[in-house]
N, CA and C atoms as an extended XYZ file, in Angstrom:
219
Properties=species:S:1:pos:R:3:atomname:S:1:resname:S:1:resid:I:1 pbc="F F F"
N       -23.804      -21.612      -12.812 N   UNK     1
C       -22.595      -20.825      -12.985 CA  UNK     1
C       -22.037      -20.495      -11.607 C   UNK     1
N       -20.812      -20.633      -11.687 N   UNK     2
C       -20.494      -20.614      -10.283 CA  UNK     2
C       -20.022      -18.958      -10.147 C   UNK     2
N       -20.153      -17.980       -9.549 N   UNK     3
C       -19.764      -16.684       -9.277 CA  UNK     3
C       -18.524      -16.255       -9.181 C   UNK     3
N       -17.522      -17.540       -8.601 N   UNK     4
C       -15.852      -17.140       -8.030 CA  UNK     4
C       -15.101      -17.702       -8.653 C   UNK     4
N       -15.614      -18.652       -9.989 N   UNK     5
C       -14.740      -18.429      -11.178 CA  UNK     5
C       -14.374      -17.478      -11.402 C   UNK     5
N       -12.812      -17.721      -11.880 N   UNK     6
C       -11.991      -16.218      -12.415 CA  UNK     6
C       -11.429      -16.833      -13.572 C   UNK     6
N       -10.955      -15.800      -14.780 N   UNK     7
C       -10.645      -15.842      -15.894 CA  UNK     7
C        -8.712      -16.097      -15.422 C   UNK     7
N        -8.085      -16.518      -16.433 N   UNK     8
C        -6.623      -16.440      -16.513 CA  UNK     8
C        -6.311      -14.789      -16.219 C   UNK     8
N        -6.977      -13.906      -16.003 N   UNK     9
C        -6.300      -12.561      -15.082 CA  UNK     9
C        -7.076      -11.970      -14.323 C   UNK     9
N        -7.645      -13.511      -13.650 N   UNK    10
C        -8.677      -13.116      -12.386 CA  UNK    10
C        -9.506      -12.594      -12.032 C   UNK    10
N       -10.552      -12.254      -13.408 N   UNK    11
C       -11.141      -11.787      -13.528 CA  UNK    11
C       -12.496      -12.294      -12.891 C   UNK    11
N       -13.692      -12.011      -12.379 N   UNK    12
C       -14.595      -12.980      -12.089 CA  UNK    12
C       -15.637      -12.164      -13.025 C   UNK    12
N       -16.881      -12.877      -13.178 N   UNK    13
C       -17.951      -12.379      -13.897 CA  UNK    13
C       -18.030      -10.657      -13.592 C   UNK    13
N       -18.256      -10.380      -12.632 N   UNK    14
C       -18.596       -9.156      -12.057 CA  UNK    14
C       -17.516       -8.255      -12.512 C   UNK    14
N       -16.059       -8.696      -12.396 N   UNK    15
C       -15.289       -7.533      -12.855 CA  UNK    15
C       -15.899       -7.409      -14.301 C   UNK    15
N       -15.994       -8.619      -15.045 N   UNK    16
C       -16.206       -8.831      -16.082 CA  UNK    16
C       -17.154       -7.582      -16.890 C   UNK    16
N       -18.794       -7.250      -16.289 N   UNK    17
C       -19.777       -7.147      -16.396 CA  UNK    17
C       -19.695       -5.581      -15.979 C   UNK    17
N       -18.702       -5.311      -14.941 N   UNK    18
C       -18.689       -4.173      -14.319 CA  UNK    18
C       -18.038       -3.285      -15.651 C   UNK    18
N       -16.778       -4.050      -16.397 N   UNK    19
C       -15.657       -3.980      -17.114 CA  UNK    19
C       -16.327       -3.233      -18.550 C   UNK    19
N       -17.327       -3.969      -18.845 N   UNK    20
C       -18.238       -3.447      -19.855 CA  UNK    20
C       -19.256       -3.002      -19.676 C   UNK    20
N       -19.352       -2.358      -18.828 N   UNK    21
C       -20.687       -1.312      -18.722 CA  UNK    21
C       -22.149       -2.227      -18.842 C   UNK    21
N       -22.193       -3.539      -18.443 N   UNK    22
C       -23.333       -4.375      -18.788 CA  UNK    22
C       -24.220       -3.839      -17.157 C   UNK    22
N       -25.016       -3.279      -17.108 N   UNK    23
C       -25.442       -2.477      -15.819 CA  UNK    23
C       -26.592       -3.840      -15.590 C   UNK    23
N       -27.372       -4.337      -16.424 N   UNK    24
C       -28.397       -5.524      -16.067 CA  UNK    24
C       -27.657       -6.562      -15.877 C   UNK    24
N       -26.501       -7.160      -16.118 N   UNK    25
C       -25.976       -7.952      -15.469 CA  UNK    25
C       -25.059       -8.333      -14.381 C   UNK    25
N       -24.990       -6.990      -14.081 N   UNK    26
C       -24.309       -6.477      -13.070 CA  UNK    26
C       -25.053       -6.770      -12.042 C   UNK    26
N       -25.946       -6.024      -11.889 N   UNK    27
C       -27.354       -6.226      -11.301 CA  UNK    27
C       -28.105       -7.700      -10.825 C   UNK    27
N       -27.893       -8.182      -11.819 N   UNK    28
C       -28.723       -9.503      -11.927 CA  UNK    28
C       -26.968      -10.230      -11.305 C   UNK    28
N       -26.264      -10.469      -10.911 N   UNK    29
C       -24.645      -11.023      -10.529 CA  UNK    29
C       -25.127      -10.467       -8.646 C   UNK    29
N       -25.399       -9.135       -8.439 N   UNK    30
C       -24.874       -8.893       -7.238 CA  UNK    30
C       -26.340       -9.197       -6.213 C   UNK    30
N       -27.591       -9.699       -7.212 N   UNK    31
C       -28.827      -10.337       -6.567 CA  UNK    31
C       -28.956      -11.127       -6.081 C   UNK    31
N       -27.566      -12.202       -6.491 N   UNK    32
C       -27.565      -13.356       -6.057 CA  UNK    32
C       -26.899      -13.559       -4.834 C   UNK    32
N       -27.204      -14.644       -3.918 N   UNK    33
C       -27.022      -14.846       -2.941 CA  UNK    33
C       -25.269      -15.199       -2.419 C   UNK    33
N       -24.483      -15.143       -3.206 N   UNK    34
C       -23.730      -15.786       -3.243 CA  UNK    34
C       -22.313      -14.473       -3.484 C   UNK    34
N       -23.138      -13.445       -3.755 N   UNK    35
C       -22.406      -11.794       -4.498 CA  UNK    35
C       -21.567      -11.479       -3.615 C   UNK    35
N       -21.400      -11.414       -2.311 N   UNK    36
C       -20.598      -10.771       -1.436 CA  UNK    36
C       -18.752      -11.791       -1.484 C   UNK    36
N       -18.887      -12.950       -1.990 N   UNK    37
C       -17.766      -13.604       -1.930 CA  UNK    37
C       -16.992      -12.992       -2.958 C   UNK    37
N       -18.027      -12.393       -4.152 N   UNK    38
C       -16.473      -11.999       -4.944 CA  UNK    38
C       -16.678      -10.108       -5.086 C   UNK    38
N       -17.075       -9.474       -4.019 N   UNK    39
C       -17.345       -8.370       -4.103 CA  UNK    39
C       -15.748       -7.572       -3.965 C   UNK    39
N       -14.950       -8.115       -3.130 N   UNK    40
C       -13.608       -7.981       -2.787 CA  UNK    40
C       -13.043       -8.730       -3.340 C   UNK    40
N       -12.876       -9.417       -4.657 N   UNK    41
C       -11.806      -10.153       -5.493 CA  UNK    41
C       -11.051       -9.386       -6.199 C   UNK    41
N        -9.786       -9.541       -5.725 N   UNK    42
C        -8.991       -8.522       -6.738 CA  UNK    42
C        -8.768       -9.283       -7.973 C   UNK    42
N        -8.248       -8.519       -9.034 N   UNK    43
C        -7.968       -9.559      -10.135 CA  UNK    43
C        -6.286       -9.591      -10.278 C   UNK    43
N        -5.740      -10.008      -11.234 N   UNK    44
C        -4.423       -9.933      -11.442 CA  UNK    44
C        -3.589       -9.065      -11.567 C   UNK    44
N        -4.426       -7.764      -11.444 N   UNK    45
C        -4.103       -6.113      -11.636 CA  UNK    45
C        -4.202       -5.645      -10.148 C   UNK    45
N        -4.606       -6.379       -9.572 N   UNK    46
C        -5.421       -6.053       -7.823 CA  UNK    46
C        -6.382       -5.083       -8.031 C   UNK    46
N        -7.305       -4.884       -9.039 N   UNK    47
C        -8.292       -4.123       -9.255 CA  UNK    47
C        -9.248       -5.378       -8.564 C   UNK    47
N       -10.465       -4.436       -7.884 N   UNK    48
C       -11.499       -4.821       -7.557 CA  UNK    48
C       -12.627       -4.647       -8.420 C   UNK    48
N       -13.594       -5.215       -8.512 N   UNK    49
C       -15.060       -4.538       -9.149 CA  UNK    49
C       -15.351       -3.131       -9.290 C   UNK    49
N       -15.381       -2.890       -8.033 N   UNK    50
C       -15.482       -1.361       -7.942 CA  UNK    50
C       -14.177       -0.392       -8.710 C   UNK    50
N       -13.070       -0.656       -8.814 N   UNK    51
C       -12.093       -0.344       -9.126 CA  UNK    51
C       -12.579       -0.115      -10.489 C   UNK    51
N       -12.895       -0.902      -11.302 N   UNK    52
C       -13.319       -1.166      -12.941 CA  UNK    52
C       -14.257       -0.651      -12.973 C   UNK    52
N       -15.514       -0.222      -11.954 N   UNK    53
C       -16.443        0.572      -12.428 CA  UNK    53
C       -15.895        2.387      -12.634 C   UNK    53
N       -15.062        2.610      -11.812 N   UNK    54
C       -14.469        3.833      -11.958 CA  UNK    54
C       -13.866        4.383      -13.264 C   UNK    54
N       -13.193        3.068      -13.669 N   UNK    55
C       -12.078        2.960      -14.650 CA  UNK    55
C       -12.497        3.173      -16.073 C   UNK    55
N       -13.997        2.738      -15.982 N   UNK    56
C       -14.326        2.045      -17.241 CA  UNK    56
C       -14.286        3.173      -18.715 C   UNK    56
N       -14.523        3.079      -19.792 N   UNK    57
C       -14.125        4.148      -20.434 CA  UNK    57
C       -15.685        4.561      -20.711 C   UNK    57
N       -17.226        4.357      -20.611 N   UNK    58
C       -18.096        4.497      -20.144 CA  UNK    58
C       -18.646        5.451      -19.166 C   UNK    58
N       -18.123        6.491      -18.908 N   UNK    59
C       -18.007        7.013      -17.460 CA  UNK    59
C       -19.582        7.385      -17.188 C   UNK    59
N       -20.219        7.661      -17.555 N   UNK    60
C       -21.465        7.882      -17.704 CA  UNK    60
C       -22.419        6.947      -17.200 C   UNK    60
N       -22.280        5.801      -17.329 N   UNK    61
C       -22.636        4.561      -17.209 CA  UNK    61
C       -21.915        4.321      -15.641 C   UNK    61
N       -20.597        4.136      -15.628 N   UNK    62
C       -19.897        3.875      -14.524 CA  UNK    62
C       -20.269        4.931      -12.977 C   UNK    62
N       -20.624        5.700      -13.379 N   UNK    63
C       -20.526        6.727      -11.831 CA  UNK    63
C       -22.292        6.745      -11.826 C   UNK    63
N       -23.347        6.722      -12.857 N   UNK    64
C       -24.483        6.853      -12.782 CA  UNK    64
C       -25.197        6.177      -11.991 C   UNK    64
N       -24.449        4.749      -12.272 N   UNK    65
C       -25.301        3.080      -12.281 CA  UNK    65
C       -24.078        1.915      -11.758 C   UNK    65
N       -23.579        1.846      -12.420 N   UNK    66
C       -22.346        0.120      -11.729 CA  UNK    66
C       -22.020        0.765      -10.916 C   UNK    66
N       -21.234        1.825      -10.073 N   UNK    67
C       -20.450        2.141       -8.694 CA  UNK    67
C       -21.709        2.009       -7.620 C   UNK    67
N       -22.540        3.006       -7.930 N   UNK    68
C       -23.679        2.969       -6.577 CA  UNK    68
C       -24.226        1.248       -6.898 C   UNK    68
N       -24.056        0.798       -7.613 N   UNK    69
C       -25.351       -0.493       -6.904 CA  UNK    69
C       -23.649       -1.376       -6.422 C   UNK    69
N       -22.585       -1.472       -6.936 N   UNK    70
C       -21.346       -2.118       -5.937 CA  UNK    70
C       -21.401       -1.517       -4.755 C   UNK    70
N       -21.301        0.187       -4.612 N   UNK    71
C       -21.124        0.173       -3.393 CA  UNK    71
C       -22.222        0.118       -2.219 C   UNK    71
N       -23.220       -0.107       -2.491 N   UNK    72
C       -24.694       -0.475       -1.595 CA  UNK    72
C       -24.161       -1.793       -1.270 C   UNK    72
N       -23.398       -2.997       -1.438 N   UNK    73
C       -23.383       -4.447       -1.322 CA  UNK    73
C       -21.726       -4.192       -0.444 C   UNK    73
């Protein structure tokens, strides 16, 4: 799987993963060696990863767990 695939609204896995509160795949996305290329991908919204972890309607999830392990990378 390539990481810097993006969806038709530029989405890449990670916004993706960040987007739904998936915290183990989030995880398991930013382990890989390859994580820092789409750490700064905006999408078609110019939201970043981090942007969507803020956003998410999850908040609990989002400020607990997905923001701190994005913003450590």
């Amino acid at each position: 799987v390539t990481l810097s695939a993006v969806t038709r609204s530029g989405q890449t896995a990670l916004h993706l993963a960040v987007c739904n509160g998936h915290l183990a795949v989030t995880a398991l996305l930013l382990d890989r060696p390859d994580a820092s290329a789409v750490l700064n991908v905006r999408d078609a919204q110019g939201k970043l990863p981090l942007d969507l972890a803020y956003a998410t309607k999850n908040q609990v999830l989002s400020h607990t767990a997905v923001a701190p392990l994005l913003s450590r990378h």
